[in-house]
N, CA, C and O atoms as CSV, one atom per row, in Angstrom:
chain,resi,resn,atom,element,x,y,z
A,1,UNK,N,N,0.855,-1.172,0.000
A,1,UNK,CA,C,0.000,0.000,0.000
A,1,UNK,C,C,0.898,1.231,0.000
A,1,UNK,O,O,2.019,1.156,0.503
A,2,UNK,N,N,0.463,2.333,-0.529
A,2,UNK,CA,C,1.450,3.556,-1.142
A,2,UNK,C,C,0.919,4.248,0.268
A,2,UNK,O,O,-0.160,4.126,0.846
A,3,UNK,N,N,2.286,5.141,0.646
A,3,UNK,CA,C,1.555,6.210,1.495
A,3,UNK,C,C,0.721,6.937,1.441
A,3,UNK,O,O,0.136,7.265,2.473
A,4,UNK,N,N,0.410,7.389,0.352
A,4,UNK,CA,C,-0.610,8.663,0.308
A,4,UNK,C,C,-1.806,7.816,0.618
A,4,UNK,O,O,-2.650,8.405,1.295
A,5,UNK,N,N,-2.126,6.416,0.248
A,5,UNK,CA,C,-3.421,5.575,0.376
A,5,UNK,C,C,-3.582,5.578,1.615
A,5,UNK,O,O,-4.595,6.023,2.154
A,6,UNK,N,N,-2.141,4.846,2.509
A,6,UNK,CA,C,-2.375,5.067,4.008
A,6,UNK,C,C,-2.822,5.748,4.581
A,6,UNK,O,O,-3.372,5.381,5.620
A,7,UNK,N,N,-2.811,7.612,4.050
A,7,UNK,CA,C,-2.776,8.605,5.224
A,7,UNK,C,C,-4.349,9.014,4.543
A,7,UNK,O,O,-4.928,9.778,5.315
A,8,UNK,N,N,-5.250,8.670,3.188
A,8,UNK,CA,C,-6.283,8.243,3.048
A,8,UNK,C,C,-7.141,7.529,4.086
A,8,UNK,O,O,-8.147,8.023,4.595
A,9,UNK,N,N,-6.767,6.606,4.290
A,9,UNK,CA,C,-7.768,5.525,5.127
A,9,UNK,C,C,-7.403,6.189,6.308
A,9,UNK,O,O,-8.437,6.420,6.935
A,10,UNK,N,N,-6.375,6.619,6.928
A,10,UNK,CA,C,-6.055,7.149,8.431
A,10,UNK,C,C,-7.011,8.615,8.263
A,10,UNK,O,O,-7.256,9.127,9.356
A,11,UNK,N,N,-7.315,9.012,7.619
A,11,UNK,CA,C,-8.292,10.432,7.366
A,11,UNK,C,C,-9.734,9.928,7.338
A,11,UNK,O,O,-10.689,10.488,7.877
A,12,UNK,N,N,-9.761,8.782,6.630
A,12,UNK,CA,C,-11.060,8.054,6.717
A,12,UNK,C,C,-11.511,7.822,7.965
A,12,UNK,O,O,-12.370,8.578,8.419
A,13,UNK,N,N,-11.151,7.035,8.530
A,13,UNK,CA,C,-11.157,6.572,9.740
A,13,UNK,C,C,-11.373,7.391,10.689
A,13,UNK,O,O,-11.741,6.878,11.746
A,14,UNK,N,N,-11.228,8.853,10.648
A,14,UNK,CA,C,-11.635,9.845,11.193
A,14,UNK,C,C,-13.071,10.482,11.301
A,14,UNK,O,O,-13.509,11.248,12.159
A,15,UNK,N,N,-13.676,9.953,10.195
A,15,UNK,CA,C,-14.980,10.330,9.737
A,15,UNK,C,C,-15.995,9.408,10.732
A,15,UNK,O,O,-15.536,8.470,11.383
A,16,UNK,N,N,-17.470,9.792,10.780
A,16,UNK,CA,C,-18.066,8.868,11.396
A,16,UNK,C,C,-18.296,7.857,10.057
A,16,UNK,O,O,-17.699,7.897,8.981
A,17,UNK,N,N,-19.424,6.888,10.520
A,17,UNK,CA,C,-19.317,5.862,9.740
A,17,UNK,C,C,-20.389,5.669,8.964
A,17,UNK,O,O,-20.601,4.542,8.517
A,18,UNK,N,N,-20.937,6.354,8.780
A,18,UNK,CA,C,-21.882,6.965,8.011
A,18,UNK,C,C,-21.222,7.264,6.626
A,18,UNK,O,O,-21.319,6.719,5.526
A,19,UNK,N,N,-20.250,8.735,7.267
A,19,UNK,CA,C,-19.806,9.241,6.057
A,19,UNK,C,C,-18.259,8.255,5.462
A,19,UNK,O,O,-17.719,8.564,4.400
A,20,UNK,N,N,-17.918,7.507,6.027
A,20,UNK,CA,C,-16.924,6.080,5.887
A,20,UNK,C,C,-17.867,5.667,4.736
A,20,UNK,O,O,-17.576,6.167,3.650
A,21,UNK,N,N,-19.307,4.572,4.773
A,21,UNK,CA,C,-19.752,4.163,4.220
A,21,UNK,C,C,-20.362,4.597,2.820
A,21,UNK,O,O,-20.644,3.824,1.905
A,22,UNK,N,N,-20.549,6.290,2.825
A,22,UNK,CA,C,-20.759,7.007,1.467
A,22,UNK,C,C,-19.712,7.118,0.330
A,22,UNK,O,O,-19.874,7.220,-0.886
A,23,UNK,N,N,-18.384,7.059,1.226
A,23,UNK,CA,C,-17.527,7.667,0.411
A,23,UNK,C,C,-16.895,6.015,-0.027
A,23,UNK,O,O,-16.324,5.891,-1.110
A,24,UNK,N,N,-16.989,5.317,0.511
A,24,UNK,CA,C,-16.823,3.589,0.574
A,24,UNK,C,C,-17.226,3.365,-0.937
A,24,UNK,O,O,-16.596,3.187,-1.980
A,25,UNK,N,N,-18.475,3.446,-0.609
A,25,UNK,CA,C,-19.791,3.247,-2.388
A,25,UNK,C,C,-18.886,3.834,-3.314
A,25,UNK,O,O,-18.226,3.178,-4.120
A,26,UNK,N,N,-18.851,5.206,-3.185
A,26,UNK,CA,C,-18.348,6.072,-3.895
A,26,UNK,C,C,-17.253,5.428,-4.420
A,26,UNK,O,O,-17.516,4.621,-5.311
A,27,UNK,N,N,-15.890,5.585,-4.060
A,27,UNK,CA,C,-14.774,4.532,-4.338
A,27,UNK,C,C,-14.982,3.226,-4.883
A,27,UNK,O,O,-14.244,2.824,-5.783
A,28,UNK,N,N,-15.666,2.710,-4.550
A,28,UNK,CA,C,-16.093,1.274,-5.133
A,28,UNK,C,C,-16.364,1.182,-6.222
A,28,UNK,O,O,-15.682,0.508,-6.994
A,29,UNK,N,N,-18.147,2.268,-6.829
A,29,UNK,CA,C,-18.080,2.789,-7.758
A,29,UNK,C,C,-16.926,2.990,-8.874
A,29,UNK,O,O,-16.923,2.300,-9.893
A,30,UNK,N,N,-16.287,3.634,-8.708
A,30,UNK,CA,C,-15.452,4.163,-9.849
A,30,UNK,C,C,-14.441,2.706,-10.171
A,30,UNK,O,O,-14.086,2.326,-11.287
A,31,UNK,N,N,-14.173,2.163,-9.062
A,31,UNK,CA,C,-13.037,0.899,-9.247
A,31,UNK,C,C,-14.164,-0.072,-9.927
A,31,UNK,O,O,-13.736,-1.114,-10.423
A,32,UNK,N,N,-15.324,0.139,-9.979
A,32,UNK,CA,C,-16.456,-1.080,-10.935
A,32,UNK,C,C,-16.204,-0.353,-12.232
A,32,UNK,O,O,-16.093,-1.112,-13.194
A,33,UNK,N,N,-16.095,0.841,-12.471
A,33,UNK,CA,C,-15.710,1.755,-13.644
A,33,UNK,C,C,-17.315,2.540,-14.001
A,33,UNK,O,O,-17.553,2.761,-15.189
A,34,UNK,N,N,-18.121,2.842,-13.198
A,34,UNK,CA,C,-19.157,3.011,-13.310
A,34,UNK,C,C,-18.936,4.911,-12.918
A,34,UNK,O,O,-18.603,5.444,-11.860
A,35,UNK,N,N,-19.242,5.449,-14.094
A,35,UNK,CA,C,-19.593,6.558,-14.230
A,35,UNK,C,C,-20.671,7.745,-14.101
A,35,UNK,O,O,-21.731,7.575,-14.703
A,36,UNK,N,N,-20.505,8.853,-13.417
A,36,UNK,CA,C,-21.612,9.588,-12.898
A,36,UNK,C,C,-21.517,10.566,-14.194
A,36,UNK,O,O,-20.417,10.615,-14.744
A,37,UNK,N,N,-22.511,11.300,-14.695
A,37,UNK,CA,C,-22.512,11.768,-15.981
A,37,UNK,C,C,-23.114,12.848,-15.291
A,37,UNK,O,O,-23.781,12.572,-14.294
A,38,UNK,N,N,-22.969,14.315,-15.730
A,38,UNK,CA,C,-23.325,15.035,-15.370
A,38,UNK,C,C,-24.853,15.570,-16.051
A,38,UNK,O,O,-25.379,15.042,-17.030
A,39,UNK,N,N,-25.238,16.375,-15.522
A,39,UNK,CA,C,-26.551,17.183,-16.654
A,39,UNK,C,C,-25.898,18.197,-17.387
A,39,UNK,O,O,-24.765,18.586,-17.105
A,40,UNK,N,N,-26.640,18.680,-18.406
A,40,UNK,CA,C,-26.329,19.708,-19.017
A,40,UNK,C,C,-26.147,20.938,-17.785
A,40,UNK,O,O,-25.190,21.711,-17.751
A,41,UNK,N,N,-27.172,20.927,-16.895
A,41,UNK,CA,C,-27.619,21.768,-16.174
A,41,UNK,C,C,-26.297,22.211,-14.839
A,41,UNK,O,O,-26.051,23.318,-14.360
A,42,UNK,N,N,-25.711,20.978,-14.570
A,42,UNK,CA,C,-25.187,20.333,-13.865
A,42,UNK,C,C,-23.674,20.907,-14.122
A,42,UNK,O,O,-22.839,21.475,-13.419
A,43,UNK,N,N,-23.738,20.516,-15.344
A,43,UNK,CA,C,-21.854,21.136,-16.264
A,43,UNK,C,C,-22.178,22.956,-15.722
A,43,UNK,O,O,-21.422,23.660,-15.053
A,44,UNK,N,N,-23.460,23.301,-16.258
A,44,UNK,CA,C,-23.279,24.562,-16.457
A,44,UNK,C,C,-22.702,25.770,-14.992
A,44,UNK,O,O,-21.986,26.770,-14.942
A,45,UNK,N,N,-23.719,24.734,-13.707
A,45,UNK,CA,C,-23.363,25.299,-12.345
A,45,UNK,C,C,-21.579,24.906,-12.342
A,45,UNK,O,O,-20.805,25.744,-11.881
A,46,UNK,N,N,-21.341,24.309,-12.591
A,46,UNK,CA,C,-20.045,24.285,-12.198
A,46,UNK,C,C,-19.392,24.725,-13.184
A,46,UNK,O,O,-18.209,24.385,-13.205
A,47,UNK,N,N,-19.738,25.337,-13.972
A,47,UNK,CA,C,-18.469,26.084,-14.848
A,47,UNK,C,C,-18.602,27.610,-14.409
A,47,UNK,O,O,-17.764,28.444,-14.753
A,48,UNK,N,N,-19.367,27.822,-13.871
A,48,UNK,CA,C,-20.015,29.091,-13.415
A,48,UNK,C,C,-19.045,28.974,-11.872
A,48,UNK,O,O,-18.038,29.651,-11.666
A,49,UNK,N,N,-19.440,28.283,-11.210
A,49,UNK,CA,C,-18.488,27.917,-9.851
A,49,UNK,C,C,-17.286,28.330,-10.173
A,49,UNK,O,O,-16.967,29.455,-9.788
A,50,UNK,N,N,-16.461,27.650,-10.841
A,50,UNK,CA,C,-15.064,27.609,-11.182
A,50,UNK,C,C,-14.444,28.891,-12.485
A,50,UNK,O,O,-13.385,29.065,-13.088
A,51,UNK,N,N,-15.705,29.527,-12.445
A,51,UNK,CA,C,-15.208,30.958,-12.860
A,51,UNK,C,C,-15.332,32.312,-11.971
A,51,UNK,O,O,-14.784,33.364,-12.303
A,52,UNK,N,N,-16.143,32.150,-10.768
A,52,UNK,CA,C,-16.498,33.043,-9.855
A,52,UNK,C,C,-15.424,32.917,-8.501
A,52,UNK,O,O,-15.246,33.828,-7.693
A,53,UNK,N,N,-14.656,31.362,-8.450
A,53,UNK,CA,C,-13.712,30.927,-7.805
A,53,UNK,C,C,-14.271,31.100,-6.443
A,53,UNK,O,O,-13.491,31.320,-5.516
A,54,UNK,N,N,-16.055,30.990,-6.150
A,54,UNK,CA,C,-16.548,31.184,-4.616
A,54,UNK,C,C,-16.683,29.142,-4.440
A,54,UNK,O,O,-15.996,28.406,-5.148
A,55,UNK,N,N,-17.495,28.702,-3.583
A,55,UNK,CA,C,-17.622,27.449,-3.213
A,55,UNK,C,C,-18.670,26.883,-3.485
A,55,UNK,O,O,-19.355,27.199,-2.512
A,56,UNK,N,N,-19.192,26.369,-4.010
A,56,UNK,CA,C,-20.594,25.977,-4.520
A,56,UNK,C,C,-21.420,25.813,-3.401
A,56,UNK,O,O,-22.600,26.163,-3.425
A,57,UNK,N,N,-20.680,25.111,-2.048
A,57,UNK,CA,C,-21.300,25.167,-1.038
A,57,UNK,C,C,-20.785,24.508,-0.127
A,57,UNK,O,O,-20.143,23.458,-0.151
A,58,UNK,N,N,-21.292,25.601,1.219
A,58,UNK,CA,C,-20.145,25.408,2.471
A,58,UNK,C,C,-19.743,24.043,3.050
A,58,UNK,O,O,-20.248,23.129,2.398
A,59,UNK,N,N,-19.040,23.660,4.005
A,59,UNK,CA,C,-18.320,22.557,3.822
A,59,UNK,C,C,-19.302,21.647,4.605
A,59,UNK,O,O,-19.331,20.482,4.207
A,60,UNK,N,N,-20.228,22.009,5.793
A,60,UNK,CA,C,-21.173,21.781,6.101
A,60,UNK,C,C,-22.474,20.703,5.108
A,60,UNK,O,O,-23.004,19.603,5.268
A,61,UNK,N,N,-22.523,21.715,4.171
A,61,UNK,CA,C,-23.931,21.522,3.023
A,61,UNK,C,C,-23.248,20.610,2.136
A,61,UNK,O,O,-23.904,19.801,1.479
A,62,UNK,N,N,-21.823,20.677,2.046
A,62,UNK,CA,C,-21.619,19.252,1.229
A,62,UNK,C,C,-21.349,17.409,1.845
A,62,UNK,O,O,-21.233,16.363,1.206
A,63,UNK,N,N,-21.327,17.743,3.563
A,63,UNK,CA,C,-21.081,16.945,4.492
A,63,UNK,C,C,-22.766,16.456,4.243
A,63,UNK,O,O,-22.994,15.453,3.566
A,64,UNK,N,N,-23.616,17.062,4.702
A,64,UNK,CA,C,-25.178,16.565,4.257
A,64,UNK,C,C,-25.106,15.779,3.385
A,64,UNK,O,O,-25.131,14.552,3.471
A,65,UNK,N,N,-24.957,16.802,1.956
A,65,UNK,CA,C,-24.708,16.048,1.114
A,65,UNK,C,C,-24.290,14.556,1.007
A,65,UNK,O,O,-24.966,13.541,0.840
A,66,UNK,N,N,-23.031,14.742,1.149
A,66,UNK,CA,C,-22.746,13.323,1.189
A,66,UNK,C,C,-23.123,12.198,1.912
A,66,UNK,O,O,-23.021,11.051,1.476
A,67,UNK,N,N,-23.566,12.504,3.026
A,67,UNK,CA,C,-24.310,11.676,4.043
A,67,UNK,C,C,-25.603,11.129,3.022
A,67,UNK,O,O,-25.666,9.916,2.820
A,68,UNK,N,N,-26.459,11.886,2.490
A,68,UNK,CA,C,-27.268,11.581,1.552
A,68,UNK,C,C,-27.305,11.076,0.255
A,68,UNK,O,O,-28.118,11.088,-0.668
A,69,UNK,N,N,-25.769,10.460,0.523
A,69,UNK,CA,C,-25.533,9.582,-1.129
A,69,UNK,C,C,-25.727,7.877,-0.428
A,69,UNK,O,O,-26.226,6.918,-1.017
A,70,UNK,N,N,-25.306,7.893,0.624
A,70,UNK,CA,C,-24.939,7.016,1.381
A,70,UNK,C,C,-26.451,6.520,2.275
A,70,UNK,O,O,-26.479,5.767,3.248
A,71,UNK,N,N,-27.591,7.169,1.634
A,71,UNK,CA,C,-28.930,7.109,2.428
A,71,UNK,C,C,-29.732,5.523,1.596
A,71,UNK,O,O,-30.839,5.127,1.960
């Protein structure tokens, strides 16, 4: 195992297990090679994001978030 993976899972492991188990899927996901496709709508907020250089949303509202992938 490479370090940077190590200090991954040691950051993981920090999380409750909730958000362990979202981001788990998540990872899994992509190693099945299974792709999230965006919307048109979807591209457009984030090109807008990444030209205004603010946060799409606070670190809080994306912690929800993610808790709610994992629902």
């Amino acid at each position: 195992m490479t370090k940077l993976m190590r200090e991954l899972i040691e950051r993981l492991e920090t999380l409750p297990d909730a958000e362990q188990d979202a981001l788990a899927r998540e990872f899994l996901s992509v190693l099945e090679g299974e792709v999230y496709v965006l919307t048109p709508e979807q591209e457009e907020e984030v090109r807008k994001a990444l030209e205004d250089g603010e946060p799409v949303m606070e670190e809080e509202e994306a912690r929800r978030f993610l808790r709610g992938l994992g629902a």
